[in-house]
Amino acid sequence: MERCAPVLAPVTAVCWVLLMAGAMITHGRRGEFPYVVLNLVYLVLAAFVAWGRFGPESFSG
């Protein structure tokens, strides 16, 4: 089975990191601190995927 555009997963993960950083700033300014923590969790997970796909020992296959 042929994989379709495998570079999209890490690019999407990097975009997700940027999106969650913006969400953390927005929620922090509004005083919604439980959401800041939730966005931090999502940011860490996305950063892990991006690091795993772009990193020195990529697990992309």
PDB file of C-alpha atoms in Angstrom:
ATOM      1  CA  MET A   1       0.000   0.000   0.000  1.00  0.00           C
ATOM      2  CA  GLU A   2       1.392   3.353  -0.988  1.00  0.00           C
ATOM      3  CA  ARG A   3       1.520   6.121   1.607  1.00  0.00           C
ATOM      4  CA  CYS A   4       0.082   9.450   0.571  1.00  0.00           C
ATOM      5  CA  ALA A   5       2.152  12.562   1.454  1.00  0.00           C
ATOM      6  CA  PRO A   6       3.808  11.351   4.683  1.00  0.00           C
ATOM      7  CA  VAL A   7       5.265  14.810   5.263  1.00  0.00           C
ATOM      8  CA  LEU A   8       1.806  16.128   6.100  1.00  0.00           C
ATOM      9  CA  ALA A   9       1.748  14.577   9.597  1.00  0.00           C
ATOM     10  CA  PRO A  10       4.775  16.463  10.963  1.00  0.00           C
ATOM     11  CA  VAL A  11       3.814  19.697   9.210  1.00  0.00           C
ATOM     12  CA  THR A  12       0.353  19.447  10.728  1.00  0.00           C
ATOM     13  CA  ALA A  13       1.884  18.753  14.145  1.00  0.00           C
ATOM     14  CA  VAL A  14       4.011  21.909  13.906  1.00  0.00           C
ATOM     15  CA  CYS A  15       0.957  23.935  12.902  1.00  0.00           C
ATOM     16  CA  TRP A  16      -0.948  22.429  15.831  1.00  0.00           C
ATOM     17  CA  VAL A  17       1.852  23.504  18.208  1.00  0.00           C
ATOM     18  CA  LEU A  18       1.534  27.081  16.927  1.00  0.00           C
ATOM     19  CA  LEU A  19      -2.246  26.960  17.214  1.00  0.00           C
ATOM     20  CA  MET A  20      -2.114  25.696  20.803  1.00  0.00           C
ATOM     21  CA  ALA A  21       0.442  28.369  21.751  1.00  0.00           C
ATOM     22  CA  GLY A  22      -1.980  31.002  20.488  1.00  0.00           C
ATOM     23  CA  ALA A  23      -4.853  29.347  22.317  1.00  0.00           C
ATOM     24  CA  MET A  24      -2.839  29.345  25.551  1.00  0.00           C
ATOM     25  CA  ILE A  25      -2.153  33.069  25.208  1.00  0.00           C
ATOM     26  CA  THR A  26      -5.802  33.818  24.475  1.00  0.00           C
ATOM     27  CA  HIS A  27      -7.134  31.720  27.360  1.00  0.00           C
ATOM     28  CA  GLY A  28      -4.499  33.148  29.702  1.00  0.00           C
ATOM     29  CA  ARG A  29      -5.537  36.711  28.881  1.00  0.00           C
ATOM     30  CA  ARG A  30      -9.167  35.817  29.513  1.00  0.00           C
ATOM     31  CA  GLY A  31      -8.336  34.157  32.853  1.00  0.00           C
ATOM     32  CA  GLU A  32      -9.449  30.695  31.725  1.00  0.00           C
ATOM     33  CA  PHE A  33      -6.575  28.836  33.342  1.00  0.00           C
ATOM     34  CA  PRO A  34      -7.996  25.278  33.158  1.00  0.00           C
ATOM     35  CA  TYR A  35      -8.041  25.700  29.375  1.00  0.00           C
ATOM     36  CA  VAL A  36      -4.446  26.919  29.416  1.00  0.00           C
ATOM     37  CA  VAL A  37      -3.444  23.623  31.039  1.00  0.00           C
ATOM     38  CA  LEU A  38      -5.503  21.628  28.525  1.00  0.00           C
ATOM     39  CA  ASN A  39      -3.906  23.491  25.618  1.00  0.00           C
ATOM     40  CA  LEU A  40      -0.479  22.836  27.138  1.00  0.00           C
ATOM     41  CA  VAL A  41      -1.201  19.098  27.125  1.00  0.00           C
ATOM     42  CA  TYR A  42      -2.226  19.259  23.458  1.00  0.00           C
ATOM     43  CA  LEU A  43       0.859  21.330  22.661  1.00  0.00           C
ATOM     44  CA  VAL A  44       3.179  18.777  24.299  1.00  0.00           C
ATOM     45  CA  LEU A  45       1.549  15.893  22.422  1.00  0.00           C
ATOM     46  CA  ALA A  46       1.820  17.710  19.090  1.00  0.00           C
ATOM     47  CA  ALA A  47       5.437  18.655  19.815  1.00  0.00           C
ATOM     48  CA  PHE A  48       6.181  14.987  20.533  1.00  0.00           C
ATOM     49  CA  VAL A  49       4.730  13.961  17.170  1.00  0.00           C
ATOM     50  CA  ALA A  50       6.610  16.724  15.343  1.00  0.00           C
ATOM     51  CA  TRP A  51       9.879  15.829  17.091  1.00  0.00           C
ATOM     52  CA  GLY A  52       9.375  12.143  16.357  1.00  0.00           C
ATOM     53  CA  ARG A  53       8.750  12.792  12.674  1.00  0.00           C
ATOM     54  CA  PHE A  54      11.336  15.555  12.077  1.00  0.00           C
ATOM     55  CA  GLY A  55      13.872  14.606  14.763  1.00  0.00           C
ATOM     56  CA  PRO A  56      17.319  13.039  14.335  1.00  0.00           C
ATOM     57  CA  GLU A  57      15.991   9.489  14.786  1.00  0.00           C
ATOM     58  CA  SER A  58      12.692   9.869  12.987  1.00  0.00           C
ATOM     59  CA  PHE A  59      10.127   7.116  13.592  1.00  0.00           C
ATOM     60  CA  SER A  60       8.368   7.830  10.300  1.00  0.00           C
ATOM     61  CA  GLY A  61       9.276   4.474   8.897  1.00  0.00           C
TER      62      GLY A  61
END
